[in-house]
Short mmCIF file of N, CA and C in Angstrom, two decimals:
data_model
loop_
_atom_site.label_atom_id
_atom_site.label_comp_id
_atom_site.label_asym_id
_atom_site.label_seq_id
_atom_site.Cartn_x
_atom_site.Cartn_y
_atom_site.Cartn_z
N UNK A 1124 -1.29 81.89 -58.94
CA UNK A 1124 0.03 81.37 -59.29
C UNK A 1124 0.59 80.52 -58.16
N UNK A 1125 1.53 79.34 -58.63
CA UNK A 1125 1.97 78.68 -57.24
C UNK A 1125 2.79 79.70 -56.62
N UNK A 1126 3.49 78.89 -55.33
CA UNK A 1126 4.88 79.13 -54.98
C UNK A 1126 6.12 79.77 -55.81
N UNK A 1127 6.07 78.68 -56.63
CA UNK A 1127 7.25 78.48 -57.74
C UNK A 1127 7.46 79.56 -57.93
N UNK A 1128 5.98 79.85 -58.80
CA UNK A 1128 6.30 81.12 -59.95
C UNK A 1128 5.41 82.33 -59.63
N UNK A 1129 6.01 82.87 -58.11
CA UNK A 1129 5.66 84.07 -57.62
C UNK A 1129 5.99 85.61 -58.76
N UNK A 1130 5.43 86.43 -58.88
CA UNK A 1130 5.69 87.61 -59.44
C UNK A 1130 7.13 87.81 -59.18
N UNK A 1131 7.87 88.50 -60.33
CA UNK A 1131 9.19 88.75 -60.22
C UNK A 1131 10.28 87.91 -59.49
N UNK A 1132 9.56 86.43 -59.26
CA UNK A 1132 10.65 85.67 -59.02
C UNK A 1132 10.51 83.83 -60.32
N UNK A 1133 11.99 83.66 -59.98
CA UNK A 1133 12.31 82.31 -61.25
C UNK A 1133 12.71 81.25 -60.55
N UNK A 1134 13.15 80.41 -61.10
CA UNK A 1134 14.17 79.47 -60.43
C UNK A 1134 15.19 79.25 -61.32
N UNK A 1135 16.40 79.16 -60.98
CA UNK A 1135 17.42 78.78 -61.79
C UNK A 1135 17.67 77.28 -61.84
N UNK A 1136 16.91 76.62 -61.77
CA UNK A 1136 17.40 75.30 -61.68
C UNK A 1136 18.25 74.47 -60.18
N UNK A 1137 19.47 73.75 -60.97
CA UNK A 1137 19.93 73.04 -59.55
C UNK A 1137 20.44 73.99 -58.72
N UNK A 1138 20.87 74.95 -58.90
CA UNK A 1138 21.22 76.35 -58.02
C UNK A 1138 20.21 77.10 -57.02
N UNK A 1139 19.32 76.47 -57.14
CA UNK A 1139 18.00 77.12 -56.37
C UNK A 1139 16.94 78.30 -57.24
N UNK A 1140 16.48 78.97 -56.15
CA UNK A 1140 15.56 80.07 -56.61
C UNK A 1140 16.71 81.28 -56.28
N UNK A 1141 15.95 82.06 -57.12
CA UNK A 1141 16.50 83.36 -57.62
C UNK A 1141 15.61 84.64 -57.06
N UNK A 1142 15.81 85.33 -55.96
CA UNK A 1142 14.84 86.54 -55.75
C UNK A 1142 16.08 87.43 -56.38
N UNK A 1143 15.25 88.17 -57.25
CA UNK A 1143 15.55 89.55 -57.96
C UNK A 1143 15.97 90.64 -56.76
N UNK A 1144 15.55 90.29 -55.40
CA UNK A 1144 15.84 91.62 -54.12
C UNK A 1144 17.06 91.06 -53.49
N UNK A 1145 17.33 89.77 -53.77
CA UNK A 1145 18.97 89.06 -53.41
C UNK A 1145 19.25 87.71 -54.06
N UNK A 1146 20.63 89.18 -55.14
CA UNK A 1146 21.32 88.69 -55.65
C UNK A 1146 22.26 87.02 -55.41
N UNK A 1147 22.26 87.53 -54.45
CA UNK A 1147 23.51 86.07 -53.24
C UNK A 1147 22.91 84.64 -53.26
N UNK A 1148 21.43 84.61 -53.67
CA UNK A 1148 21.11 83.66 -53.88
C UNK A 1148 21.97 82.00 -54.29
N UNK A 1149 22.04 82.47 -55.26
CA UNK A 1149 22.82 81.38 -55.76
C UNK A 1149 24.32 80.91 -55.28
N UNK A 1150 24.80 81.70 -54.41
CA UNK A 1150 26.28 81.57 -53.45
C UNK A 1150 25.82 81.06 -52.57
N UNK A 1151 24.46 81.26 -51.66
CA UNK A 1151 23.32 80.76 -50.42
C UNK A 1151 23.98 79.18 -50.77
N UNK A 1152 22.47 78.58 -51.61
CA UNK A 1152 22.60 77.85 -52.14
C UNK A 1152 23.42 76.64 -52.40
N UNK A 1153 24.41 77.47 -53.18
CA UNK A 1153 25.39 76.59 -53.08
C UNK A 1153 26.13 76.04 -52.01
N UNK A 1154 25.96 76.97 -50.38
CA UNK A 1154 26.42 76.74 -49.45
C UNK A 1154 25.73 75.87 -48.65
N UNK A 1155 24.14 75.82 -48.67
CA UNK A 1155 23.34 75.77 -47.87
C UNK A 1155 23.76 74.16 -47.28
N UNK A 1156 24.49 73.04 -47.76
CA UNK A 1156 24.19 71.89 -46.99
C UNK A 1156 25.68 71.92 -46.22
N UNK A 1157 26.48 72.59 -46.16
CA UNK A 1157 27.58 73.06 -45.18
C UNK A 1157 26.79 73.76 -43.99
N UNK A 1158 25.76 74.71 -44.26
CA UNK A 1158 24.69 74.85 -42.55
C UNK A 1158 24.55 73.59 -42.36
N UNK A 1159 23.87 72.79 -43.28
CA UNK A 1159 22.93 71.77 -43.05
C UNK A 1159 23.69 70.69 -41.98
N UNK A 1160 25.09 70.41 -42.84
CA UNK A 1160 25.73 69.56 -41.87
C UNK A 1160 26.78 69.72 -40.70
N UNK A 1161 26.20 70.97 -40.67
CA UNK A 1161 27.07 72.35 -39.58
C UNK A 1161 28.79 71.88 -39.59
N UNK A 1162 29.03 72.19 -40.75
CA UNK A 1162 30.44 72.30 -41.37
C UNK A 1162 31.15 73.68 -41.94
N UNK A 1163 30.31 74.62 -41.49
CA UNK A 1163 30.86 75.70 -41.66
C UNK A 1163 30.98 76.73 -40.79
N UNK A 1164 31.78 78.25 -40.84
CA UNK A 1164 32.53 78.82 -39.87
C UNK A 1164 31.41 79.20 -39.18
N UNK A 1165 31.40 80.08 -38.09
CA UNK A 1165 30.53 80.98 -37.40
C UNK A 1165 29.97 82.17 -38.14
N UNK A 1166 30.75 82.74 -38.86
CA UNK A 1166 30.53 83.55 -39.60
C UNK A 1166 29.89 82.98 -40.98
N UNK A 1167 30.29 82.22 -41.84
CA UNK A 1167 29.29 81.72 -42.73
C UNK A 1167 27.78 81.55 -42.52
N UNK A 1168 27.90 80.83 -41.09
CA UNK A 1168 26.58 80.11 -40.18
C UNK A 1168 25.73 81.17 -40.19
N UNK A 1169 26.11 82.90 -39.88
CA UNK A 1169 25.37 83.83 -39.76
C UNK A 1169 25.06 84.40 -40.72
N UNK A 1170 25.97 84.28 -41.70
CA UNK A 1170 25.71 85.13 -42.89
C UNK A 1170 24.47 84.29 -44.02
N UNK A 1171 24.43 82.97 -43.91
CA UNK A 1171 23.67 81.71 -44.75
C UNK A 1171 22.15 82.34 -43.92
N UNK A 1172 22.45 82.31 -42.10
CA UNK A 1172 21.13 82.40 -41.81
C UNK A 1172 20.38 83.67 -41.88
N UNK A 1173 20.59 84.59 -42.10
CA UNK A 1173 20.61 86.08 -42.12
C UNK A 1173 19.85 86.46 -43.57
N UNK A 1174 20.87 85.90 -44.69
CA UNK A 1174 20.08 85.41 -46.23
C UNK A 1174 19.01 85.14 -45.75
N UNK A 1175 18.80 83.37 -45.41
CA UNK A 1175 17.74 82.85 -44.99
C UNK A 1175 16.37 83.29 -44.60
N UNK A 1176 16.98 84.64 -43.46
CA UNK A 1176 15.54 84.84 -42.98
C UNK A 1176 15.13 86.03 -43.54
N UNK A 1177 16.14 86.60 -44.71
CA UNK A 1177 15.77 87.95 -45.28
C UNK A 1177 14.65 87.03 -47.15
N UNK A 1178 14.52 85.89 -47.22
CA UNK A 1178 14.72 85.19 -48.60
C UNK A 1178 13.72 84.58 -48.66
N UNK A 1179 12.42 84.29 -48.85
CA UNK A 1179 11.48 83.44 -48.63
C UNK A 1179 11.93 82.48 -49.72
N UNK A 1180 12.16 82.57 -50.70
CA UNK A 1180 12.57 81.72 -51.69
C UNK A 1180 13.75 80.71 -51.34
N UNK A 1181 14.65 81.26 -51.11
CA UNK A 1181 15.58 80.38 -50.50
C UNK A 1181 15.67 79.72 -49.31
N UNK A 1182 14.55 80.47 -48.38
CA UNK A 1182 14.42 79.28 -47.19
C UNK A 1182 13.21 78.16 -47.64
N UNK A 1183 12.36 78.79 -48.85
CA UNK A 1183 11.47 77.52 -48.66
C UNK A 1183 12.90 76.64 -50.00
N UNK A 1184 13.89 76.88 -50.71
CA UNK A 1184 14.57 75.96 -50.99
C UNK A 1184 15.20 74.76 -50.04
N UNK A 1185 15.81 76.15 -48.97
CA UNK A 1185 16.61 75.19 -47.52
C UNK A 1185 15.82 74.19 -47.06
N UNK A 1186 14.11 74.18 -46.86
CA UNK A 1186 13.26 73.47 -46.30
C UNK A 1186 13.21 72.13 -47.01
N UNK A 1187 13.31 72.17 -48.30
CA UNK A 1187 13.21 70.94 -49.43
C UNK A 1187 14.64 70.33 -48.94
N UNK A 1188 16.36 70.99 -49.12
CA UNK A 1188 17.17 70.57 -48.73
C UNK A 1188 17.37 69.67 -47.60
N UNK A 1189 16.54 70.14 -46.44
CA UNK A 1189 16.51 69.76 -45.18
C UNK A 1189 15.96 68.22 -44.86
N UNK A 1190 14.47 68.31 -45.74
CA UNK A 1190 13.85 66.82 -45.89
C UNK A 1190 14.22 66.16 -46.34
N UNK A 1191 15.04 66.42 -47.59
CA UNK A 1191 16.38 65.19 -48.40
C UNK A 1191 17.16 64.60 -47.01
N UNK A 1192 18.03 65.49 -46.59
CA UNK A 1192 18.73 65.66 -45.35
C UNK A 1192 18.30 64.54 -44.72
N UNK A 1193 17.50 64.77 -43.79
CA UNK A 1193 16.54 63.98 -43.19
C UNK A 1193 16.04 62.30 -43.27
N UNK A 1194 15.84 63.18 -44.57
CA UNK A 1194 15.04 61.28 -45.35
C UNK A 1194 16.28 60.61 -45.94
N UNK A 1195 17.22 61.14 -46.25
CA UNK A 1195 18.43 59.92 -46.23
C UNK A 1195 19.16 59.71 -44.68
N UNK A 1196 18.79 60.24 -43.81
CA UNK A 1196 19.68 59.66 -42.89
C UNK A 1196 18.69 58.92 -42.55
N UNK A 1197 17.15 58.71 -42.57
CA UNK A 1197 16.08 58.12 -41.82
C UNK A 1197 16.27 56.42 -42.90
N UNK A 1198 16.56 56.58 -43.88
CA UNK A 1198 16.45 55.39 -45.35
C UNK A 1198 17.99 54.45 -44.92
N UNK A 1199 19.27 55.59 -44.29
CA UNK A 1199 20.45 54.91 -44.80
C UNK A 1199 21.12 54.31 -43.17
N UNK A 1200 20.34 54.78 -42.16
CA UNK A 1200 20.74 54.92 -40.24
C UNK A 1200 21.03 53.51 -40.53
N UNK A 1201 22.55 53.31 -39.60
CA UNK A 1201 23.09 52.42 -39.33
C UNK A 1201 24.20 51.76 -40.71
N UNK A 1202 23.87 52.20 -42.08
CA UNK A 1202 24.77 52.01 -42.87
C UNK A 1202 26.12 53.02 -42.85
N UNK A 1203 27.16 52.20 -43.00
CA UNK A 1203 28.07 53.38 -43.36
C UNK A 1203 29.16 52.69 -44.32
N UNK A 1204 29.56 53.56 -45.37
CA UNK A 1204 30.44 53.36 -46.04
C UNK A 1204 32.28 52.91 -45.73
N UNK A 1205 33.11 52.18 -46.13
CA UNK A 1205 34.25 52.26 -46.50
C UNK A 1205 34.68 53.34 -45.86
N UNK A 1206 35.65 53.42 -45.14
CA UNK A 1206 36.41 54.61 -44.92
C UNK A 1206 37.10 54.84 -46.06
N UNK A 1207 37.86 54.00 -46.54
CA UNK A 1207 38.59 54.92 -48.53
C UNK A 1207 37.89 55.67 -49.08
N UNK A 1208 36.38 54.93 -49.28
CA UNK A 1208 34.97 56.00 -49.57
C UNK A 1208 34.92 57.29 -49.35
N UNK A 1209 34.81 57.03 -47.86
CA UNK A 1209 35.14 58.50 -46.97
C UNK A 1209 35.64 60.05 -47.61
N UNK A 1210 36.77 58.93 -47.56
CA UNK A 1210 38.25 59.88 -48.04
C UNK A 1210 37.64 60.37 -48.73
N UNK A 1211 37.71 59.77 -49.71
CA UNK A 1211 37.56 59.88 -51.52
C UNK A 1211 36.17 61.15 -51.63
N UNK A 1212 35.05 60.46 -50.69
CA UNK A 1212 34.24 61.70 -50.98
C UNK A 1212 34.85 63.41 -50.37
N UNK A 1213 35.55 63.19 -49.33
CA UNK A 1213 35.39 64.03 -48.68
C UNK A 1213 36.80 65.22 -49.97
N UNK A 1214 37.62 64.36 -50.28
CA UNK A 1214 38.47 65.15 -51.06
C UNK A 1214 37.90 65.66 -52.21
N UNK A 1215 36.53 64.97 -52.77
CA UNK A 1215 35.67 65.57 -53.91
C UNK A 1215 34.75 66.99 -53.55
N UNK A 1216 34.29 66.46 -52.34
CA UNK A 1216 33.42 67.74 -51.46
C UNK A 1216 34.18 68.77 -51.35
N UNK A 1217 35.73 68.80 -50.96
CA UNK A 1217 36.34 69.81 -51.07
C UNK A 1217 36.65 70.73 -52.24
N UNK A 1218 36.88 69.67 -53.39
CA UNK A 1218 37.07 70.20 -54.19
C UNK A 1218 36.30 71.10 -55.02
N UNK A 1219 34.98 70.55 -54.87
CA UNK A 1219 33.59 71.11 -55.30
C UNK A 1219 34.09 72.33 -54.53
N UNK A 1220 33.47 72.42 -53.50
CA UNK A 1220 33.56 74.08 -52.62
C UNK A 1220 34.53 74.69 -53.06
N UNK A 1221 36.36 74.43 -53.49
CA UNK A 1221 36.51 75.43 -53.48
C UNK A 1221 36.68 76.10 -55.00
N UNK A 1222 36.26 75.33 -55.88
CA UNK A 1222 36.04 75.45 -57.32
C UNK A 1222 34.59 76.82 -57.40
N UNK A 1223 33.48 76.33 -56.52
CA UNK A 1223 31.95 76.88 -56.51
C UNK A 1223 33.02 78.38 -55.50
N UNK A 1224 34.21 78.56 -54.63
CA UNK A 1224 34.08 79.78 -54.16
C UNK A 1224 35.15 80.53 -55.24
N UNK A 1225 35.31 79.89 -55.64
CA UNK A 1225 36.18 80.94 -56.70
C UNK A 1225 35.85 82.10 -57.57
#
């Protein structure tokens, strides 16, 4: 069997993978590019990495996250958007998070 579709584990889609031994998965997840762009508390930071290293599933998700990460700053270096842009994303990003912590 691949990766993917290890015994007793799924994927939920854009939410990531799903281990049946943690639940939190999908809260991970949803957090994971707030580690990524180290935008979140100290305490989140520990609690995301802690998941992480208890989760094989979700760190080999974080790992895929990471190379996106990566490969758009390596594709987009030296472009930057509009500051209105900015804004505009950054008041959407918020809004996302605090809709996904509710």
């Amino acid at each position: 069997m691949s990766d993917e579709h290890e015994e007793g584990k799924s994927c939920s889609g854009p939410q990531g993978p799903i281990d049946p031994d943690h639940q939190d998965c999908s809260a991970v997840m949803a957090e994971v590019w707030t580690l990524l762009d180290g935008e979140c508390t100290a305490a989140t930071r520990e609690r995301l990495r802690h998941h992480l290293d208890e989760c094989p599933a979700c760190l080999r998700q974080y790992g895929v996250e990471e190379r996106v990460k990566r490969l758009i700053a390596i594709k987009c270096a030296g472009e930057k958007a509009p500051e209105t842009l900015r804004a505009r994303l950054r008041i959407e990003i918020s809004r996302t998070t605090i809709i996904r912590g509710q």
